[in-house]
Every structure is written in C-alpha cells, then in structure tokens.
Short mmCIF file of C-alpha atoms in Angstrom, two decimals:
data_model
loop_
_atom_site.label_atom_id
_atom_site.label_comp_id
_atom_site.label_asym_id
_atom_site.label_seq_id
_atom_site.Cartn_x
_atom_site.Cartn_y
_atom_site.Cartn_z
CA MET A 1 57.66 77.64 45.17
CA ASP A 2 58.39 80.63 47.06
CA SER A 3 60.17 80.51 50.21
CA ILE A 4 57.96 80.92 53.45
CA GLY A 5 60.79 82.34 55.49
CA ILE A 6 64.04 84.07 53.81
CA VAL A 7 66.68 85.81 55.73
CA ASP A 8 69.64 87.69 54.22
CA LYS A 9 71.00 91.13 54.07
CA GLN A 10 68.38 91.93 51.35
CA THR A 11 65.35 90.36 52.54
CA ILE A 12 65.91 91.96 56.00
CA ASP A 13 64.61 95.21 54.41
CA PHE A 14 61.10 93.59 54.58
CA LEU A 15 61.16 94.73 58.10
CA ILE A 16 58.85 97.70 57.21
CA GLY A 17 56.43 94.99 55.69
CA ASP A 18 54.46 95.35 58.72
CA LEU A 19 53.24 98.71 57.48
CA MET A 20 52.05 97.45 54.10
CA ILE A 21 50.14 94.51 55.02
CA PRO A 22 48.10 95.59 58.11
CA ASN A 23 45.53 92.51 57.76
CA LEU A 24 47.97 89.68 57.87
CA PRO A 25 49.72 88.46 61.08
CA TYR A 26 53.39 88.91 61.75
CA LEU A 27 56.22 87.63 63.92
CA SER A 28 56.70 91.13 65.81
CA ALA A 29 52.93 91.44 66.82
CA ASP A 30 53.90 91.77 70.56
CA VAL A 31 56.61 94.48 69.84
CA PRO A 32 55.78 98.14 69.50
CA GLY A 33 55.85 99.29 66.04
CA ILE A 34 57.74 102.12 64.52
CA GLY A 35 54.58 104.26 63.59
CA GLY A 36 54.75 106.33 60.33
CA GLN A 37 53.54 106.15 56.85
CA ILE A 38 55.07 105.03 53.49
CA LYS A 39 54.21 106.08 49.99
CA THR A 40 53.35 109.47 50.82
CA VAL A 41 55.21 110.37 47.50
CA PRO A 42 56.43 107.92 44.84
CA GLY A 43 59.82 108.70 45.77
CA ASP A 44 59.47 107.08 49.18
CA PHE A 45 59.09 103.79 47.82
CA TYR A 46 61.97 102.78 45.47
CA VAL A 47 62.27 99.38 43.75
CA GLU A 48 65.32 98.05 41.80
CA GLU A 49 64.95 94.85 39.67
CA ILE A 50 68.04 92.55 40.09
CA PRO A 51 68.58 90.66 36.81
CA LEU A 52 68.80 87.10 36.54
CA TYR A 53 71.48 87.66 33.57
CA GLU A 54 72.77 90.33 31.53
CA PRO A 55 72.21 91.07 27.91
CA GLY A 56 74.91 89.63 25.70
CA GLY A 57 75.16 92.53 23.21
CA GLU A 58 73.77 90.95 20.19
CA GLY A 59 70.44 89.83 18.85
CA GLN A 60 66.90 91.11 17.83
CA HIS A 61 65.73 92.03 21.10
CA LEU A 62 66.80 95.39 22.72
CA TYR A 63 67.14 95.12 26.63
CA VAL A 64 66.30 98.62 28.04
CA THR A 65 66.50 99.35 31.62
CA ILE A 66 64.02 102.05 32.50
CA GLU A 67 63.00 104.01 35.64
CA LYS A 68 59.34 104.78 35.73
CA LYS A 69 57.86 107.11 38.52
CA GLY A 70 54.10 106.83 39.39
CA ILE A 71 52.80 104.49 37.07
CA ALA A 72 52.51 100.79 36.79
CA THR A 73 54.75 98.34 34.51
CA LEU A 74 51.64 97.90 32.03
CA THR A 75 51.16 101.42 31.60
CA ALA A 76 54.81 101.94 30.86
CA VAL A 77 54.82 99.14 28.36
CA ASN A 78 51.82 100.62 26.40
CA ARG A 79 53.21 104.19 26.58
CA ILE A 80 56.54 103.04 25.06
CA ALA A 81 54.85 100.94 22.40
CA SER A 82 52.62 103.76 21.57
CA VAL A 83 55.66 106.21 20.97
CA LEU A 84 57.59 103.40 18.82
CA LYS A 85 54.42 102.71 17.13
CA ILE A 86 54.62 98.82 17.95
CA ASN A 87 52.35 96.17 19.32
CA PRO A 88 52.88 96.02 23.21
CA ARG A 89 53.15 92.35 22.91
CA LYS A 90 56.64 93.04 21.21
CA ILE A 91 57.70 94.22 24.91
CA GLY A 92 58.73 91.86 27.58
CA TYR A 93 59.33 92.28 31.20
CA ALA A 94 60.22 89.99 34.20
CA GLY A 95 57.77 91.41 36.53
CA GLN A 96 55.33 93.95 37.50
CA LYS A 97 56.51 96.96 39.87
CA ASP A 98 54.71 99.25 41.87
CA ALA A 99 52.75 102.07 40.40
CA GLN A 100 52.93 104.39 43.50
CA ALA A 101 56.82 104.23 43.51
CA VAL A 102 59.96 104.99 41.60
CA THR A 103 61.20 101.61 40.28
CA ARG A 104 64.06 100.59 37.95
CA GLN A 105 63.45 97.33 35.64
CA THR A 106 64.52 95.89 32.65
CA ILE A 107 62.25 95.35 29.50
CA SER A 108 62.92 94.04 26.15
CA ILE A 109 61.78 95.21 22.74
CA ASP A 110 61.78 93.01 19.82
CA GLY A 111 63.34 94.65 16.73
CA ALA A 112 64.22 98.01 18.34
CA LEU A 113 67.75 99.77 17.79
CA PRO A 114 69.39 101.69 20.64
CA GLU A 115 69.07 104.89 18.47
CA GLN A 116 65.30 104.60 18.48
CA LEU A 117 65.34 105.10 22.45
CA ARG A 118 67.51 108.30 22.39
CA GLN A 119 64.72 110.60 21.64
CA LEU A 120 62.11 108.49 23.60
CA ASN A 121 59.55 111.01 25.37
CA ALA A 122 57.14 109.12 27.17
CA PRO A 123 55.63 110.62 30.37
CA GLY A 124 56.85 109.28 33.72
CA ILE A 125 59.49 107.20 31.94
CA LYS A 126 63.34 107.59 31.80
CA ILE A 127 65.69 105.47 29.80
CA ILE A 128 68.80 104.45 31.80
CA ALA A 129 70.51 101.96 29.45
CA ALA A 130 70.13 99.86 26.43
CA LYS A 131 72.00 96.57 25.11
CA GLN A 132 70.69 93.77 22.86
CA HIS A 133 70.16 90.06 23.54
CA ARG A 134 69.03 87.10 21.61
CA ASN A 135 65.83 86.32 23.63
CA LYS A 136 62.75 88.19 24.87
CA LEU A 137 62.50 88.98 28.49
CA LYS A 138 59.72 86.84 30.29
CA LEU A 139 57.93 86.88 33.60
CA GLY A 140 60.18 85.52 36.23
CA HIS A 141 63.46 86.13 34.56
CA LEU A 142 64.72 88.08 37.63
CA THR A 143 66.62 87.34 40.86
CA GLY A 144 64.74 89.49 42.99
CA ASN A 145 64.22 93.20 43.83
CA LYS A 146 66.07 95.80 45.99
CA PHE A 147 64.00 98.28 48.17
CA VAL A 148 64.54 101.58 49.56
CA ILE A 149 61.72 102.53 51.96
CA ARG A 150 61.32 105.94 53.49
CA VAL A 151 58.98 106.16 56.46
CA ARG A 152 57.68 109.42 57.49
CA GLY A 153 56.34 110.42 60.68
CA VAL A 154 57.96 107.76 62.79
CA GLN A 155 57.72 107.60 66.45
CA ARG A 156 60.45 109.12 68.59
CA GLU A 157 61.51 105.60 69.79
CA ALA A 158 61.46 103.94 66.18
CA GLN A 159 65.42 103.47 66.00
CA ALA A 160 65.35 101.18 69.35
CA GLN A 161 62.07 99.54 68.38
CA ALA A 162 63.16 98.80 64.93
CA GLU A 163 66.51 97.12 66.46
CA VAL A 164 64.32 94.71 68.53
CA ILE A 165 62.20 93.70 65.67
CA LEU A 166 65.42 93.27 63.37
CA THR A 167 66.85 90.95 65.89
CA ARG A 168 63.91 88.74 65.96
CA LEU A 169 63.64 88.65 62.46
CA SER A 170 67.37 87.80 62.11
CA GLN A 171 66.67 84.64 64.48
CA GLN A 172 63.34 83.61 63.19
CA GLY A 173 63.14 84.68 59.54
CA VAL A 174 60.97 87.04 57.64
CA PRO A 175 57.37 85.84 56.71
CA ASN A 176 57.64 86.40 53.02
CA TYR A 177 54.04 87.35 52.43
CA PHE A 178 53.05 88.88 49.15
CA GLY A 179 52.22 92.64 49.88
CA GLU A 180 49.03 94.57 49.03
CA GLN A 181 50.41 95.78 45.91
CA ARG A 182 50.01 92.35 44.36
CA PHE A 183 46.11 92.80 44.91
CA GLY A 184 45.63 95.71 42.87
CA LEU A 185 44.33 99.18 43.84
CA ARG A 186 40.88 97.74 44.68
CA GLN A 187 42.36 94.80 46.46
CA ASN A 188 40.36 92.33 44.34
CA SER A 189 42.79 90.97 41.82
CA HIS A 190 42.82 87.60 43.60
CA LEU A 191 38.91 87.37 43.24
CA LEU A 192 39.50 88.04 39.40
CA GLY A 193 42.05 85.29 39.27
CA GLN A 194 39.96 83.00 41.17
CA ALA A 195 36.96 83.41 39.02
CA LEU A 196 39.52 83.02 35.90
CA VAL A 197 40.78 79.72 37.27
CA LYS A 198 37.06 78.44 37.99
CA GLY A 199 35.74 79.65 34.52
CA GLN A 200 33.33 82.00 36.09
CA LEU A 201 32.98 84.43 33.48
CA ASP A 202 29.80 86.38 35.04
CA GLU A 203 31.77 86.50 38.49
CA PHE A 204 34.85 87.79 36.79
CA PHE A 205 33.16 90.66 34.87
CA ASP A 206 31.27 91.40 37.89
CA GLN A 207 34.69 91.95 39.87
CA PHE A 208 36.34 93.50 36.73
CA LEU A 209 33.68 96.27 35.84
CA GLY A 210 31.68 96.61 38.98
CA HIS A 211 32.43 97.22 42.41
CA PRO A 212 33.31 101.08 42.81
CA HIS A 213 36.36 101.73 45.24
CA PRO A 214 36.75 104.95 46.98
CA ALA A 215 40.49 104.96 45.92
CA GLU A 216 39.43 105.32 42.36
CA ASN A 217 38.61 108.59 40.47
CA PRO A 218 35.09 109.67 40.66
CA GLY A 219 34.50 108.90 36.90
CA ALA A 220 35.55 105.35 37.17
CA GLN A 221 33.37 104.94 40.44
CA GLN A 222 30.26 106.23 38.54
CA ALA A 223 30.79 103.86 35.76
CA ARG A 224 31.19 100.73 38.01
CA ALA A 225 28.05 101.92 39.76
CA ALA A 226 26.04 101.91 36.47
CA PHE A 227 27.28 98.58 35.62
CA ASP A 228 26.52 97.24 39.07
CA ALA A 229 22.92 98.63 38.27
CA GLY A 230 22.72 96.79 34.93
CA ASN A 231 23.28 99.72 32.86
CA ARG A 232 26.11 98.64 30.46
CA SER A 233 25.89 101.15 27.66
CA GLU A 234 25.52 103.95 30.32
CA ALA A 235 28.50 102.62 31.98
CA LEU A 236 30.56 102.43 28.64
CA ASN A 237 29.54 105.98 28.22
CA LEU A 238 30.93 107.01 31.53
CA TRP A 239 34.05 104.91 31.40
CA PRO A 240 37.34 106.91 31.68
CA SER A 241 39.68 106.24 28.70
CA MET A 242 42.50 105.75 30.99
CA LEU A 243 41.00 102.32 31.94
CA ARG A 244 41.56 100.87 28.68
CA GLN A 245 41.23 97.27 29.31
CA GLU A 246 38.07 97.56 31.06
CA ARG A 247 36.70 100.00 28.45
CA THR A 248 37.58 97.42 25.81
CA ALA A 249 36.08 94.47 27.39
CA LEU A 250 32.92 96.33 28.46
CA ALA A 251 32.44 97.63 24.58
CA LYS A 252 32.63 94.01 23.30
CA LEU A 253 30.14 92.91 26.21
CA VAL A 254 27.74 95.45 25.16
CA LYS A 255 28.26 94.94 21.33
CA THR A 256 28.00 91.03 21.67
CA ASN A 257 26.55 90.24 24.84
CA ASP A 258 29.10 87.34 24.71
CA ALA A 259 31.33 86.99 27.92
CA ALA A 260 33.67 84.77 26.29
CA ALA A 261 34.48 87.34 23.40
CA ALA A 262 34.69 89.92 26.01
CA LEU A 263 37.34 88.07 27.97
CA ARG A 264 39.46 87.54 24.87
CA ALA A 265 39.42 91.33 24.51
CA VAL A 266 41.34 91.46 27.84
CA ASP A 267 45.12 91.27 27.75
CA ASN A 268 46.34 87.92 28.46
CA ARG A 269 49.23 89.28 30.47
CA LEU A 270 46.56 91.13 32.71
CA LYS A 271 44.61 87.75 33.12
CA ARG A 272 47.98 86.10 33.97
CA LEU A 273 48.63 88.93 36.65
CA PHE A 274 45.30 88.13 38.19
CA VAL A 275 45.82 84.36 38.55
CA SER A 276 49.01 85.15 39.93
CA ALA A 277 47.15 87.29 42.56
CA PHE A 278 44.98 84.18 43.33
CA GLN A 279 48.18 82.13 43.82
CA SER A 280 49.65 84.70 46.06
CA GLU A 281 46.19 84.75 48.15
CA LEU A 282 46.50 80.97 48.88
CA PHE A 283 50.36 81.13 49.46
CA ASN A 284 49.66 84.06 52.11
CA GLN A 285 46.88 81.68 53.63
CA LEU A 286 49.37 78.96 54.03
CA LEU A 287 51.90 81.16 55.38
CA THR A 288 49.51 82.67 58.13
CA GLU A 289 48.83 79.09 59.32
CA ARG A 290 52.37 78.31 59.65
CA LEU A 291 53.39 81.41 61.11
CA ASP A 292 53.98 80.02 64.56
CA SER A 293 56.14 77.32 63.66
CA LEU A 294 57.95 79.16 60.80
CA SER A 295 61.60 78.28 61.42
CA GLN A 296 60.80 74.65 62.17
CA LEU A 297 60.94 72.09 59.35
CA GLU A 298 58.34 69.22 58.78
CA THR A 299 58.89 66.04 57.24
CA GLY A 300 57.19 66.47 53.84
CA ASP A 301 57.79 70.20 53.68
CA VAL A 302 59.31 71.52 50.26
CA ALA A 303 62.52 73.32 51.14
CA TYR A 304 64.08 76.12 49.30
CA ILE A 305 67.91 76.32 48.85
CA HIS A 306 68.80 79.92 49.04
CA GLN A 307 72.13 79.80 47.33
CA LYS A 308 70.85 77.61 44.54
CA GLY A 309 67.24 78.93 44.09
CA ALA A 310 66.22 75.23 43.92
CA SER A 311 63.76 73.23 45.88
CA PHE A 312 63.25 69.63 47.33
CA VAL A 313 61.06 67.66 49.67
CA ILE A 314 62.25 67.15 53.27
CA GLU A 315 62.38 63.37 53.87
CA ASP A 316 63.83 63.79 57.60
CA ALA A 317 63.05 66.97 59.16
CA ALA A 318 65.41 66.67 62.27
CA ALA A 319 68.05 65.77 60.03
CA GLU A 320 67.74 69.09 57.90
CA GLN A 321 66.95 71.36 60.88
CA SER A 322 70.45 72.65 61.14
CA ARG A 323 70.53 73.98 57.62
CA ALA A 324 67.19 75.83 58.37
CA ASP A 325 68.79 77.26 61.72
CA ALA A 326 71.57 78.68 59.50
CA PHE A 327 69.14 79.95 56.91
CA GLU A 328 70.79 77.80 54.13
CA ILE A 329 67.30 76.42 53.43
CA SER A 330 63.89 77.38 54.47
CA PRO A 331 60.29 75.92 54.30
CA ALA A 332 58.59 77.10 51.21
CA GLY A 333 54.96 77.59 50.30
CA PRO A 334 53.24 76.72 47.03
CA LEU A 335 52.33 78.85 43.90
CA PHE A 336 49.55 76.34 42.86
CA GLY A 337 49.89 75.23 39.24
CA VAL A 338 49.99 72.04 37.15
CA LYS A 339 53.74 71.92 37.50
CA TYR A 340 54.42 72.89 41.02
CA LEU A 341 56.34 70.57 43.50
CA VAL A 342 53.85 69.18 45.91
CA ALA A 343 54.57 68.82 49.60
CA ARG A 344 53.71 65.59 51.57
CA GLY A 345 53.04 64.95 55.10
CA GLU A 346 50.99 67.58 57.14
CA ALA A 347 52.22 70.40 54.90
CA GLY A 348 50.87 68.50 51.94
CA LYS A 349 47.33 68.09 53.61
CA ARG A 350 47.17 71.92 54.34
CA GLU A 351 47.97 72.66 50.78
CA LEU A 352 45.01 70.46 49.60
CA ALA A 353 42.82 71.92 52.20
CA ALA A 354 43.57 75.32 50.84
CA LEU A 355 42.52 74.22 47.23
CA GLN A 356 39.42 72.67 48.61
CA ALA A 357 38.38 75.76 50.56
CA ALA A 358 38.98 77.93 47.48
CA GLU A 359 37.02 75.05 45.19
CA VAL A 360 39.62 74.52 42.75
CA SER A 361 42.00 71.86 41.68
CA LEU A 362 45.55 72.08 40.29
CA GLU A 363 43.90 71.08 36.94
CA ASP A 364 42.03 74.27 37.11
CA PHE A 365 45.21 76.06 36.62
CA ASP A 366 45.69 75.08 33.13
CA SER A 367 42.40 76.39 32.15
CA ARG A 368 41.97 77.44 28.49
CA LEU A 369 40.28 80.49 29.67
CA LEU A 370 43.80 81.74 30.60
#
C-alpha cells in the first residue's frame, strides 16, 4: 500500500509537485501558484535514493552507488553491463529514477569486483562508491527518495505564496500522487500495463510501437507512423537503434507474426514497469476521489504507520483519528495485486469500483504474461 497523505520533513518537498502533475487536482488549487518551470536542465531536478539497508562488506554482489545525468535507470544499467561485458540481468536496482535529472542511486552487480569499476567509462554515469553484499538489490529495497528541485522564472511573490501553501499542506497532508515521470515520455505507460494485465497483446503492441509523440525524435515518430499505417517492415527499417526494446520486439513481430513471441522479447523489467504504471494510475484515481476528505479516516480504511512502514485496517475511525491528526498514520491507497491488503467499507467499495471500471480483477495482476 502507498500512503495517500504523508507529511514529514522530507515529503513537504512535494509542494512543487503541483507543477509536475498539472492534470490532477490538488489541495492548494484555490491559492495562487508560484509560477516558473522545472527541469529546464537535468541539474534542476536532483534525486537521491535513501537505501533500505547498507551493504555488509562481503558477498558475491557488488553494491555500487552511481550518479547519472540525463539518462534513465535502464539505460544506465545497459551501459554498465555493456562496459563490463555482462548480461544486464545480473544488475539489480531498487527503483527507477528520472531520466531528465541528476540522480544518485545504488545498483548491485552479481560477481563484480571494486577494481572493475575504477576505470568504468560509461557516458552519463559516475561511480560514487562500491561495497560488497550477500544478496541482489531488488525493486522496493529502498526507504524513499530525497529531492532537490530548482524552479526557474518564479513569480515575484513566490516566497510568500509558497509559505501559504506549505502551511496548508503541513496541516492537511500532501497528496502522494505518482508524478508524470511514472507514465513515460509518451504518457502511456499505464495503458501498456493495462493491456498486459488484461492479456491484450494487440493493444499492447499498438501502444508500444505505434502512436507517435511530438516529444520523441523525428526518426521515432516516422517509425511509429509507419507501424500505425500497417507497414511493419518499413517501421523496422526506420526504427532508431537507441529504442532497443521496441526495435527487438518489432523485429520478432516482423519475422514470426507471433505477438506472444514478440512480447517475450521485451525485457521483463520493462513489462513490470508498465504494470506498475497501471497500478499507479488506479492509485491516482482513488486519491483524486478522496482528496476532499484526505485528512479524515474512514472505518475500513487501510492506514499506513509512518514510523514502522506497516499497514492495518481501521476498525474504528473515530478512535484512530487523533493519530491521523498527528500524522502518525495516514489513510493509504492500493497498489493492486494478488497480495495487497484489501480495504473494507466505503473505501473497499471505491477500490472495487476502480477495478471494475478498468475491466480487470485482482487475479489478472498474476497473469503469466508478466
């Protein structure tokens, strides 16, 4: 479960999330914003991963803290794997980080030694530290992230306006939306995830290989347009080599005309990322419905205990409200899956309605396609 409203010294920084998620409602909508732009250059957006644990100093996995600039986590993983001449699957990471940013995170490399990293020359990547540990780093093995965000071109009254907004958020909580970076450059990662969960392979490849987006380079737009027109071979010839996952899947599709085989050619980690985006979209929908009563518990809510990182179902909302007022606990929203903690009462009804509207069931998230 992800907490719907979290407030502490770190999450207050999400005040500037108003600029990142323009299509979602927010608590400060009636207060003038600060104006400006973020991510003018990668250095304007800095993210530092907070590890769940520190490496122990021995074991077959090398935990490497990297700083990357202007590239996605998967791109960084593939570049490091290429330099080390290893399979990218030997590299683990706790979470994806923004491409249009400077980010610092830890990866694990199976069987690597510190001396192999000293001369690593991978564009956009700098090695900060390396230490060995017993197990591979997996998704979710992090406490959170710290953000430093520079906003350029703010209004003259920005300081005063920010203080007003900050006061409100410190009293009511910060809506913990998943931001636009979760949904990819073309903002359709959730649609790809939904197609995977529903087992709709034609829809998946329609989204994965078609639908040109103006934010992409002209070559990618031309290739996608050719695919949309039904010219798969032409699309393959046009496809930029930098979009390796799409190109590999399309090549398999052209050769075999077998969508299932083409899907197997797509990296499982990328497919899980798409499913995660779909889960995030459903979470955002439920959070939007709850926004007006964000700080009020409901009987049947799943509540998140901030200090422990644990969740429980609220049996008596009135009895627990004082803990929510003190931000000891917050109502939490679901990341749907076969193991998620089901809410009850009205909250449970809203969750069920969200699944029904998306035409999926909890069992679908356990699909073998994933």
